[in-house]
mmCIF file of C-alpha atoms and ligand atoms in Angstrom:
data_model
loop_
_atom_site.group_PDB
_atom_site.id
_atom_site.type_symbol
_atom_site.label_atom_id
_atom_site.label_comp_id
_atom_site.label_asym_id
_atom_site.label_seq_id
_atom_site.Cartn_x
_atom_site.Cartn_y
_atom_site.Cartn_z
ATOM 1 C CA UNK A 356 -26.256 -45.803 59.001
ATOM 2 C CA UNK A 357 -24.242 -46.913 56.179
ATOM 3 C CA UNK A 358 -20.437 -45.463 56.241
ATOM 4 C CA UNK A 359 -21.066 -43.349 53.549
ATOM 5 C CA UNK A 360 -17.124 -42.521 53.429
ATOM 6 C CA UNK A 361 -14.609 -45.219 54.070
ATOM 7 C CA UNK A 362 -12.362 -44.486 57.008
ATOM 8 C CA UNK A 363 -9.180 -42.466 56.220
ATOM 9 C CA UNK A 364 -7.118 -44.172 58.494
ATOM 10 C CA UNK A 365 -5.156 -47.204 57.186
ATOM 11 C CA UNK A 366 -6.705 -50.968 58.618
ATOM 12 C CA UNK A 367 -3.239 -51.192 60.035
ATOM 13 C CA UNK A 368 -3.298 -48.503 62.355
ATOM 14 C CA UNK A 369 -6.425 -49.827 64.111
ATOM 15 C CA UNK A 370 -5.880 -51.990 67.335
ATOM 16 C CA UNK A 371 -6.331 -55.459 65.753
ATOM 17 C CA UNK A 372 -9.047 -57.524 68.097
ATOM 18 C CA UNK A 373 -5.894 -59.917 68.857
ATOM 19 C CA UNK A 374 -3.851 -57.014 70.824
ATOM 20 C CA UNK A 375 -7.846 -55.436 72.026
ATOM 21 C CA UNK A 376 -8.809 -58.741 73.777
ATOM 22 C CA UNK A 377 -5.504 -59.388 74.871
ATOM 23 C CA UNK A 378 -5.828 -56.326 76.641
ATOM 24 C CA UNK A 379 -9.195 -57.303 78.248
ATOM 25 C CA UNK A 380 -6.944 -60.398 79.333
ATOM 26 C CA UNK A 381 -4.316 -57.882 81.181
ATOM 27 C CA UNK A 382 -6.745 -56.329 83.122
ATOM 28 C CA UNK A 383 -7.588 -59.397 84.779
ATOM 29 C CA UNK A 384 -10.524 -61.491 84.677
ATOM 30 C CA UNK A 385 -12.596 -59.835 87.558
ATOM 31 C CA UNK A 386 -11.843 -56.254 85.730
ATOM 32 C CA UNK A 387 -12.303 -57.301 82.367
ATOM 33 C CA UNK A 388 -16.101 -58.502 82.951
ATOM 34 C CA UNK A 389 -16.936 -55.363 85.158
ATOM 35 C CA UNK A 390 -16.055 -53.231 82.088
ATOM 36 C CA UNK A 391 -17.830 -55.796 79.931
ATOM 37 C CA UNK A 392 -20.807 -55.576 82.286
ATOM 38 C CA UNK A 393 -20.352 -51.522 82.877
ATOM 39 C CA UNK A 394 -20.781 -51.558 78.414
ATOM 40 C CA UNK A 395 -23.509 -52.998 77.810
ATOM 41 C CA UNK A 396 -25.492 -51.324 80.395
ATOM 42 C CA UNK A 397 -25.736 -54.068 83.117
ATOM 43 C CA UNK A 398 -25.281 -51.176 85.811
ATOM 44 C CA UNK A 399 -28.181 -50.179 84.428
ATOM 45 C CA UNK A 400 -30.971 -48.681 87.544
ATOM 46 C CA UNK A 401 -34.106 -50.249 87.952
ATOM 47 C CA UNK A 402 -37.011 -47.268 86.854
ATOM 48 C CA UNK A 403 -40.806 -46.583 87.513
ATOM 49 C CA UNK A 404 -42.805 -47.131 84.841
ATOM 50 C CA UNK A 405 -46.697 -46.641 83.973
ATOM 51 C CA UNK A 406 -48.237 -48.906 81.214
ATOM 52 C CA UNK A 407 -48.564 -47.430 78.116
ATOM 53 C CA UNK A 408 -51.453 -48.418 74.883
ATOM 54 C CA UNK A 409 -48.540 -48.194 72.521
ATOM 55 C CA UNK A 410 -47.942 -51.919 71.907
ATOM 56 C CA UNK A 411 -46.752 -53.988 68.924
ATOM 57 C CA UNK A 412 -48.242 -57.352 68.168
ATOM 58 C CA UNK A 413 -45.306 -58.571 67.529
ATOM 59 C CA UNK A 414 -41.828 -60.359 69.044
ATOM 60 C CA UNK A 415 -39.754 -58.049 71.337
ATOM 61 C CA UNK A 416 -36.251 -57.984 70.265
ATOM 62 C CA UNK A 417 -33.672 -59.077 72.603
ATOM 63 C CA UNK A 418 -32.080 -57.283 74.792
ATOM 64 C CA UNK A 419 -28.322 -58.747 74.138
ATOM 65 C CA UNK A 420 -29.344 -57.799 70.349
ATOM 66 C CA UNK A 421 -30.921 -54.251 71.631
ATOM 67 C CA UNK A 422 -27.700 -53.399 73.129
ATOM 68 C CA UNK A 423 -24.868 -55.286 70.937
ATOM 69 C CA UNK A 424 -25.937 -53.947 67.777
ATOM 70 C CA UNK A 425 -25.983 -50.413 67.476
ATOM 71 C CA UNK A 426 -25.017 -47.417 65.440
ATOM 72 C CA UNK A 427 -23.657 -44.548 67.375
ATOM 73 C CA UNK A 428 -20.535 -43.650 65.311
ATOM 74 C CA UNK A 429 -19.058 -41.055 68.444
ATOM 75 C CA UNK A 430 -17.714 -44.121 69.990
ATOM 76 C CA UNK A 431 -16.972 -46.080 66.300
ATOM 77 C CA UNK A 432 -18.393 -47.171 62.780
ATOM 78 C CA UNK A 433 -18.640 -50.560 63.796
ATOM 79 C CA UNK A 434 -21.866 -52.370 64.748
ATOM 80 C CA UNK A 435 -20.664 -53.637 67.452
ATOM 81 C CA UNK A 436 -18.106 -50.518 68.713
ATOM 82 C CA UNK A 437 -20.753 -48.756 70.812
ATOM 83 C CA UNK A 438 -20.860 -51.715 73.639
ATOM 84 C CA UNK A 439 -17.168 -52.325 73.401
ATOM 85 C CA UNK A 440 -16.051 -48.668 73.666
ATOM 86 C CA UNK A 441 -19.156 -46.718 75.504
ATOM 87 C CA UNK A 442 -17.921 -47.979 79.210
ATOM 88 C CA UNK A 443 -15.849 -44.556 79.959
ATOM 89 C CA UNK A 444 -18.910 -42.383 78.818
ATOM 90 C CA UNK A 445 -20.661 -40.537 82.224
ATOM 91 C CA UNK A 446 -24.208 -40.063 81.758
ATOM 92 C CA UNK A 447 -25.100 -39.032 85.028
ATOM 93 C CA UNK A 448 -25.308 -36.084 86.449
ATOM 94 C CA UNK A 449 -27.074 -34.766 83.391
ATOM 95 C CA UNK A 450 -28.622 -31.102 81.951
ATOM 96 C CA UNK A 451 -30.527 -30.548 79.056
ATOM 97 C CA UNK A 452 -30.420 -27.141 77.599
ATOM 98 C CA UNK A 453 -33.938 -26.213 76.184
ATOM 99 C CA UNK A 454 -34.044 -22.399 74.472
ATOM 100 C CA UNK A 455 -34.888 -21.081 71.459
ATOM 101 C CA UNK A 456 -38.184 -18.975 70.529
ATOM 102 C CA UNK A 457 -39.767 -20.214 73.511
ATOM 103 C CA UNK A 458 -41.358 -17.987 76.617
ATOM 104 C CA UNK A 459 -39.661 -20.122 79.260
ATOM 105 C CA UNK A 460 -36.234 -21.482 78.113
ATOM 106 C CA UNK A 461 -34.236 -23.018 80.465
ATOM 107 C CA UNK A 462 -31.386 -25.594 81.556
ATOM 108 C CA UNK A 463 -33.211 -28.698 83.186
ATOM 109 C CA UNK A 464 -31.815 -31.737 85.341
ATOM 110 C CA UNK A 465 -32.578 -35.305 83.599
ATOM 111 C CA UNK A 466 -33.358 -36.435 87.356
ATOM 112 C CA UNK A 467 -36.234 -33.963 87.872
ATOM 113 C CA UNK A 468 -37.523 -34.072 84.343
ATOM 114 C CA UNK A 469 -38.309 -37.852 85.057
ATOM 115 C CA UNK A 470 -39.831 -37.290 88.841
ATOM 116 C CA UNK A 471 -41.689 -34.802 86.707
ATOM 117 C CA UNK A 472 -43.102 -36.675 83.573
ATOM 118 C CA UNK A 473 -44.290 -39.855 84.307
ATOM 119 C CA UNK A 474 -42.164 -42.735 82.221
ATOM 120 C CA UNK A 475 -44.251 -44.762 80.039
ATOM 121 C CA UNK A 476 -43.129 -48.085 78.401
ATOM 122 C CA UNK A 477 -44.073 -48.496 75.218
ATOM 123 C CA UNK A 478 -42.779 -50.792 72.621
ATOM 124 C CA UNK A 479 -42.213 -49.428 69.214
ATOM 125 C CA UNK A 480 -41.286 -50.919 65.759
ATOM 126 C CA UNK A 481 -37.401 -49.618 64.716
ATOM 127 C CA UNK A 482 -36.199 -49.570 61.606
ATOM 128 C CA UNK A 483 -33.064 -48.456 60.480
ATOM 129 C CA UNK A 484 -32.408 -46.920 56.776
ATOM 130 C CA UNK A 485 -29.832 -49.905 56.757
ATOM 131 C CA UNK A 486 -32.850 -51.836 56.183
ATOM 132 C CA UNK A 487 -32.736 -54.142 59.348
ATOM 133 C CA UNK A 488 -35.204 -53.723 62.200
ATOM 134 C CA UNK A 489 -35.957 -54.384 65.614
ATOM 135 C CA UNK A 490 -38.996 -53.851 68.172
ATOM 136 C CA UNK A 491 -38.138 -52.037 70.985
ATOM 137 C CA UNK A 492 -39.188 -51.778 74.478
ATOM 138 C CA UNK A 493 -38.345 -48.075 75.223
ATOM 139 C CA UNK A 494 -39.229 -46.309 78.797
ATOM 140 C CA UNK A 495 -39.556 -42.389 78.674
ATOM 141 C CA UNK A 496 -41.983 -39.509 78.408
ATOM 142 C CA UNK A 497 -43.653 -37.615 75.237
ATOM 143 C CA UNK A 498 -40.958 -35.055 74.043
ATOM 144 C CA UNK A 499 -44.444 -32.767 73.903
ATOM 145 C CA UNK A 500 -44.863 -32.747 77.934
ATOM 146 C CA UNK A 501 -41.073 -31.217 77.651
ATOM 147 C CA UNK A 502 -42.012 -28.770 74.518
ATOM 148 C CA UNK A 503 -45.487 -27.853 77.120
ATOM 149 C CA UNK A 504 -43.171 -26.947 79.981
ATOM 150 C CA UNK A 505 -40.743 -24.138 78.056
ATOM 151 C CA UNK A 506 -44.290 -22.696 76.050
ATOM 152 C CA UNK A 507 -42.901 -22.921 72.075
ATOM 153 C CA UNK A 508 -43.631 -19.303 70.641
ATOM 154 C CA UNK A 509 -46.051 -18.720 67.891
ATOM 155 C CA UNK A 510 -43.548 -18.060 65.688
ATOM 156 C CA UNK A 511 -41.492 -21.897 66.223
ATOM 157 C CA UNK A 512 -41.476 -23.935 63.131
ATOM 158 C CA UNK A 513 -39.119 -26.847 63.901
ATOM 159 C CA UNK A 514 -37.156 -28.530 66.820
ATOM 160 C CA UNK A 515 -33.446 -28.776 66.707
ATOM 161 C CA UNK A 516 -31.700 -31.805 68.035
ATOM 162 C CA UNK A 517 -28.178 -31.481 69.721
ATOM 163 C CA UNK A 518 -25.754 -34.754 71.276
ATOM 164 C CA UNK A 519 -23.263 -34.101 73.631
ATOM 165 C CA UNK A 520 -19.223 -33.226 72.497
ATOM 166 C CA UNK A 521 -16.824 -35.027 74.658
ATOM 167 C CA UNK A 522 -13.762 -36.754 73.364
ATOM 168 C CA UNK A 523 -12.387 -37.648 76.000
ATOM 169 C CA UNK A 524 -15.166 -40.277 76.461
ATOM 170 C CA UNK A 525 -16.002 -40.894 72.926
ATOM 171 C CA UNK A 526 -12.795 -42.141 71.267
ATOM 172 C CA UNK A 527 -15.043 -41.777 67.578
ATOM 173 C CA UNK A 528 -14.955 -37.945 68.290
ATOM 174 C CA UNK A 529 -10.959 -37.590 68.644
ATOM 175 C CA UNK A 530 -10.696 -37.715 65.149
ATOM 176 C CA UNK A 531 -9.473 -41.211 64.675
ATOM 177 C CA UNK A 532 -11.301 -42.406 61.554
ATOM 178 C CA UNK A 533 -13.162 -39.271 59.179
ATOM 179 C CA UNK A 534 -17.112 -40.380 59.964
ATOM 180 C CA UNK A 535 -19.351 -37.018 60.619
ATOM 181 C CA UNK A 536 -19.376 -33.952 62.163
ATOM 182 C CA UNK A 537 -19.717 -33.212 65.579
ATOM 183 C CA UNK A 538 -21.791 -32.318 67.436
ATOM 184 C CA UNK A 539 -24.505 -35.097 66.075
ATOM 185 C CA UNK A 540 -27.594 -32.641 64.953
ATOM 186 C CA UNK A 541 -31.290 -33.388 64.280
ATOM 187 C CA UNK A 542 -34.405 -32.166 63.593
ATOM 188 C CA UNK A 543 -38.418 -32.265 63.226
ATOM 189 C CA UNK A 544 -41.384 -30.210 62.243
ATOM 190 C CA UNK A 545 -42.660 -28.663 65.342
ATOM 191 C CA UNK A 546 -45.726 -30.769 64.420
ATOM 192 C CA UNK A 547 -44.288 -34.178 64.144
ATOM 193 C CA UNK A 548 -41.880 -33.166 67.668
ATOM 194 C CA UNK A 549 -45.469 -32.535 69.271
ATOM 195 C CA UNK A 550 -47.017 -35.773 68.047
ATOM 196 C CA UNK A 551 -47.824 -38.402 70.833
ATOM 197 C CA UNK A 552 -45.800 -40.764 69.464
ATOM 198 C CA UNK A 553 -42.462 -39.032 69.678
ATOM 199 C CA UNK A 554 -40.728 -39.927 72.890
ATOM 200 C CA UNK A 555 -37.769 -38.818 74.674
ATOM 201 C CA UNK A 556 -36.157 -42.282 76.026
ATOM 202 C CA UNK A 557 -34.351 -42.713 79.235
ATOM 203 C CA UNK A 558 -34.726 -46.244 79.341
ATOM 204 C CA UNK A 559 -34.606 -49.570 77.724
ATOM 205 C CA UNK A 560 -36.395 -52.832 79.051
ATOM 206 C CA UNK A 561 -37.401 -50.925 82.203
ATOM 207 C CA UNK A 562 -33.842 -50.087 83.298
ATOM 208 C CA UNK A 563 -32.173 -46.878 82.268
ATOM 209 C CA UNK A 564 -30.167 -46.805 78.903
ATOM 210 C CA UNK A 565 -27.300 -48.451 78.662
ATOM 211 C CA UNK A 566 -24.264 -46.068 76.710
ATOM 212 C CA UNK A 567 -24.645 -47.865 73.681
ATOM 213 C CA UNK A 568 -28.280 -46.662 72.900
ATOM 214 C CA UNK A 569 -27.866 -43.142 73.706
ATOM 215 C CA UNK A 570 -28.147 -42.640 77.583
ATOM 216 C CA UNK A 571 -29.090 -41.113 79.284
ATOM 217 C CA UNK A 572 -31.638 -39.551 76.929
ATOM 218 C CA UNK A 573 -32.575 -39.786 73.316
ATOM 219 C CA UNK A 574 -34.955 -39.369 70.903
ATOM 220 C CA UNK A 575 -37.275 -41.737 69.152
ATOM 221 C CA UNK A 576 -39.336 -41.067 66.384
ATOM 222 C CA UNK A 577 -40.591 -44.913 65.490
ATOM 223 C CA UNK A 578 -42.376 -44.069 62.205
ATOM 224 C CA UNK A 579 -38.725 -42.026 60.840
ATOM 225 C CA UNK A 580 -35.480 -44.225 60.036
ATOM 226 C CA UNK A 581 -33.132 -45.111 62.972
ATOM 227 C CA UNK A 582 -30.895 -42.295 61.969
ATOM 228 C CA UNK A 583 -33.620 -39.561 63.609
ATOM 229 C CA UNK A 584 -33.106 -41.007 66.672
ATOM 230 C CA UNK A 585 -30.558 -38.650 68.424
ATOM 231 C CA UNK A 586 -28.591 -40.484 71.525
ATOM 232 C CA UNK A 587 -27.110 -38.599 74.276
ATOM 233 C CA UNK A 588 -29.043 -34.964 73.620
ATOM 234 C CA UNK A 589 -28.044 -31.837 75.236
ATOM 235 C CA UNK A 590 -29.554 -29.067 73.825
ATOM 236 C CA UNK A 591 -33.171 -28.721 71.858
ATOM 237 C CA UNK A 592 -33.458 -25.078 70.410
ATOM 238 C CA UNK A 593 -36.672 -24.148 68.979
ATOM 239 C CA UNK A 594 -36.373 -22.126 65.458
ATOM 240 C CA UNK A 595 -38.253 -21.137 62.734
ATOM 241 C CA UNK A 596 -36.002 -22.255 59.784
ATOM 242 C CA UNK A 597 -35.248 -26.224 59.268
ATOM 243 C CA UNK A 598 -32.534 -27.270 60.845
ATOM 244 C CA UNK A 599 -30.524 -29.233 58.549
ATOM 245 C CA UNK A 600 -29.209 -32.617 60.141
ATOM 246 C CA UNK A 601 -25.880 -34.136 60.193
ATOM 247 C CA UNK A 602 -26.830 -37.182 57.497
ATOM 248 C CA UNK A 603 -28.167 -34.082 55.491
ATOM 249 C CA UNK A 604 -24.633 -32.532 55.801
ATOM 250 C CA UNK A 605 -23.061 -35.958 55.098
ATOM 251 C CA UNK A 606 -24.635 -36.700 51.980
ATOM 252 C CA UNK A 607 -27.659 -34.752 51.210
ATOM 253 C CA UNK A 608 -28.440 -36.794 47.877
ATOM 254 C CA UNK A 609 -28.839 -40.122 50.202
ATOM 255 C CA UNK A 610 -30.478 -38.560 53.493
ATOM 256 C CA UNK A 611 -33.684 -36.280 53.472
ATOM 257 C CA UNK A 612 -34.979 -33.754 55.951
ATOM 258 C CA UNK A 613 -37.926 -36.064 56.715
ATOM 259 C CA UNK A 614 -36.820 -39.255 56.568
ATOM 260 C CA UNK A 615 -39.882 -40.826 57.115
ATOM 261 C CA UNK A 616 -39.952 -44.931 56.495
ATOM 262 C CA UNK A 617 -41.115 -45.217 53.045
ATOM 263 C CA UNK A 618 -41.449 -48.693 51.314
ATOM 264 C CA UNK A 619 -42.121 -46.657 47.616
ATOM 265 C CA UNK A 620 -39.248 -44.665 47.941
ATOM 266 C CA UNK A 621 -35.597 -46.305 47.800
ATOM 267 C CA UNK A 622 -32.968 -45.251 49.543
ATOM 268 C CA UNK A 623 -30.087 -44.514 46.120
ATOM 269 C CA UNK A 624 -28.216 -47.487 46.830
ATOM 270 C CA UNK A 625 -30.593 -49.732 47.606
ATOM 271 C CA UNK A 626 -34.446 -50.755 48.072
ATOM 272 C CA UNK A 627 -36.385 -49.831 51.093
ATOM 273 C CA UNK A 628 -39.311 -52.339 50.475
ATOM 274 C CA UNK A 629 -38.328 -55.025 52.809
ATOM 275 C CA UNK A 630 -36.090 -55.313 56.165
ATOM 276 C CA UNK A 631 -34.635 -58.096 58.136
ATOM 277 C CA UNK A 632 -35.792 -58.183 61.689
ATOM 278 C CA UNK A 633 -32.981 -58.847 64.119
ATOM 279 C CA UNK A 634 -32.581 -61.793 65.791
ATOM 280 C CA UNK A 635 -35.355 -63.412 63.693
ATOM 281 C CA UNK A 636 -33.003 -64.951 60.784
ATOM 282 C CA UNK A 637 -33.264 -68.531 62.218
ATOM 283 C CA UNK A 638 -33.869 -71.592 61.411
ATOM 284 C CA UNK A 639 -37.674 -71.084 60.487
ATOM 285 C CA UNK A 640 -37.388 -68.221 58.236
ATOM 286 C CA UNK A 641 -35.097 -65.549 56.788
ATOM 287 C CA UNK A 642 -36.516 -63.135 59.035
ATOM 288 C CA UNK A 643 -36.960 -60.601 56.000
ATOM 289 C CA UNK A 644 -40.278 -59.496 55.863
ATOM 290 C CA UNK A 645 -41.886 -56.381 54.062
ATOM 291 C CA UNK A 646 -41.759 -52.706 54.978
ATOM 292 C CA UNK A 647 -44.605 -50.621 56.224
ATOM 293 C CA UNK A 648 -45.446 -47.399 55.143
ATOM 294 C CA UNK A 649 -44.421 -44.873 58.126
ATOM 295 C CA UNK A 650 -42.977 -48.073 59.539
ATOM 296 C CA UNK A 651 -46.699 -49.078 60.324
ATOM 297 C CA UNK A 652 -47.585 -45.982 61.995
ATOM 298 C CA UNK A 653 -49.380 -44.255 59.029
ATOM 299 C CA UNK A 654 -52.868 -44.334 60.829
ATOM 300 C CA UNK A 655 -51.662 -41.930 63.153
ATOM 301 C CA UNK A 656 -49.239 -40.301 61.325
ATOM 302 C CA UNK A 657 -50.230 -39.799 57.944
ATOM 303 C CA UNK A 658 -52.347 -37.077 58.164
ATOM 304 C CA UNK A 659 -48.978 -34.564 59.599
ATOM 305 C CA UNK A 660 -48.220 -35.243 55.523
ATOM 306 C CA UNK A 661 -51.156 -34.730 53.679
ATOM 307 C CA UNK A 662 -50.458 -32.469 50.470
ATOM 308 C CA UNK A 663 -46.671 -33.140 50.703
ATOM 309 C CA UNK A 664 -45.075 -35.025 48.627
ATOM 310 C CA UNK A 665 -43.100 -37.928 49.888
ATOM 311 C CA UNK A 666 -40.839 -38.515 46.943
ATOM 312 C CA UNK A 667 -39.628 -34.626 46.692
ATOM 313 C CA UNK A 668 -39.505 -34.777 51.019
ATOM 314 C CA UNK A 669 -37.415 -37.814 51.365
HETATM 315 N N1 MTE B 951 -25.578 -39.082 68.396
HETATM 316 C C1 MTE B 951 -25.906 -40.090 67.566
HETATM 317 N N2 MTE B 951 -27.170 -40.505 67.516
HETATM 318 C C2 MTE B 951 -27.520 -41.524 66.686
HETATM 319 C C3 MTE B 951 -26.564 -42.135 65.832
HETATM 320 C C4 MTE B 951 -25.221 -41.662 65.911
HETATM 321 O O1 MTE B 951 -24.306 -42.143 65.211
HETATM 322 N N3 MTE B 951 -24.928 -40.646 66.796
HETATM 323 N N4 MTE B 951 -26.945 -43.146 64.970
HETATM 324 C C5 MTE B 951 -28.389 -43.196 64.586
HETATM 325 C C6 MTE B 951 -28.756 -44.408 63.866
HETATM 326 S S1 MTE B 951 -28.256 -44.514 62.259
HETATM 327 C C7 MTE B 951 -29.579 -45.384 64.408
HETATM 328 S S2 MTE B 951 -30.139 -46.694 63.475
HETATM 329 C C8 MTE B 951 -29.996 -45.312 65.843
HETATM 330 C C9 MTE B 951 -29.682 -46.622 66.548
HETATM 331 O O2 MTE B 951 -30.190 -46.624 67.860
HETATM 332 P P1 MTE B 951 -30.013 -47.936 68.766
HETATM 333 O O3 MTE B 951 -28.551 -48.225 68.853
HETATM 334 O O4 MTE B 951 -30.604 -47.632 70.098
HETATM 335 O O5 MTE B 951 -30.759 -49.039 68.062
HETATM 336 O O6 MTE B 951 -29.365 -44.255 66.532
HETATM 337 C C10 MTE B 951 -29.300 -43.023 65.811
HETATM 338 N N5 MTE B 951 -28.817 -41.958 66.672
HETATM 339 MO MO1 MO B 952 -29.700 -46.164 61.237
#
């Protein structure tokens, strides 16, 4: 996401890298690269996956660019702050509060969710409404066979989305630079939460998710803009009135309800018709290439739009 407010702390008052990496140095050499290591998610464990249909034809993204190149502004605004700053963050043990207007609400353990629900890998085209984009191997289980489990009333509408509050671990909570509110808040149509493509990650690249991409379970909705994608979820609270979501709060002119990836439909400051794939601005090409409509998705997703329209429901 683009910092849609410049920090209000002064550049000086920000650890310069210089004094950061010097830092690293103190720690010593053997510490130094076990944080390093614990960041970017190389403690990662090993998980079980089944084969899934959802493929893309096209290049996987690295995983040094999957996990160095993130937005996840609890721990920073900075691209690269999530990887550098996530290694005090403790994703495990884990709940997740589901409640709501649902028959069986309830407060579930990420470790028996997953011997529950088989995890699928699938790989999914990401794009971000910063206009870059990746393809992602993700490894996790259809939010539905979660939504099944607590029996949604009649009367639910809409999913709310909910990440975790804890400063202590996430030095972009504490208040050091003015980014968003907290706690980071999404949400869907009931519909679109229930479609087979939405997926609740819990790992990347068959391993579970490393900090930086939003262990140790997040959302991802690959035919919405990055921003959708809720890291580190606690709660999910079904209602009957949209909820309205944190880039909504933000800046509601910029960032939509739906947020679905729309080439037609420019984002104020800029054009959505094209993205530059990550890792693919080499020597052969610029890596830029044009933008799908629903992100390439709209065969199976279209149809959860039909009579609305797009422009008015960015
Ligand atoms: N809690 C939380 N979730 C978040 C964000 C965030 O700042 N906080 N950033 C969003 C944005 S803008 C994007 S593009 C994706 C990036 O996910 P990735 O780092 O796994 O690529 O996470 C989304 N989820
Ligand atoms: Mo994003």
């Amino acid at each position: 996401m683009p910092v849609y407010r410049p920090p209000l702390i002064p550049s000086s008052e920000i650890t310069p890298r210089s004094v950061y990496l010097r830092r690293r140095e103190f720690l010593g050499a053997a510490a130094g690269s076990a944080l390093a290591l614990q960041a970017s998610g190389a403690r990662a464990e090993k998980l079980t996956t089944v084969e899934s249909t959802y493929r893309v034809d096209e290049p996987t993204t690295s995983r040094e660019d999957i996990t160095s190149y993130n937005n996840f502004y609890e721990f920073g605004l900075d691209k690269s702050d999530p990887a550098r700053l996530s290694g005090d963050f403790k994703p495990r043990p884990w709940t997740v509060t589901v409640d709501g207007m649902v028959a069986k609400p309830g407060r579930f353990d990420l470790d028996a969710l997953t011997k529950e629900f088989p995890i699928e890998s699938r790989t999914y085209r990401m794009r971000c409404v910063e206009a870059w984009s990746m393809v992602i191997p993700w490894d996790g289980f259809p939010l539905a066979a979660l939504l099944d489990k607590v029996e949604p009333l009649g009367s639910a509408k809409y999913v709310a989305f909910e990440t975790i509050v804890r400063p202590e671990e996430m030095p972009g909570q504490k208040g050091l630079f003015q980014s968003l509110e907290w706690p980071y808040v999404e949400g869907l149509r009931l519909d679109e939460a229930r479609h087979p493509l939405t997926l609740l990650a819990v790992g990347l690249y068959g391993e579970t998710l490393p900090n930086q991409n939003g262990a140790p379970l997040r959302l991802v909705v690959p035919w919405k803009y990055g921003f959708k994608g809720i890291k580190s979820i606690v709660r999910i609270s079904l209602t009957d009135t949209q909820p309205k979501t944190t880039w909504q709060s933000a800046n509601a002119q910029e960032y939509g309800f739906y947020a679905n990836v729309n080439p037609e439909v420019d984002h104020p400051r800029w054009s959505q018709a094209s993205e530059r794939r990550i890792g693919e601005s080499g020597f052969f090409g610029s890596g830029r290439r044009k933008t799908l409509p629903f992100n390439g998705y709209a065969d199976e997703v279209a149809g959860l739009y039909s009579g609305l329209d797009l422009r008015a429901n960015y």
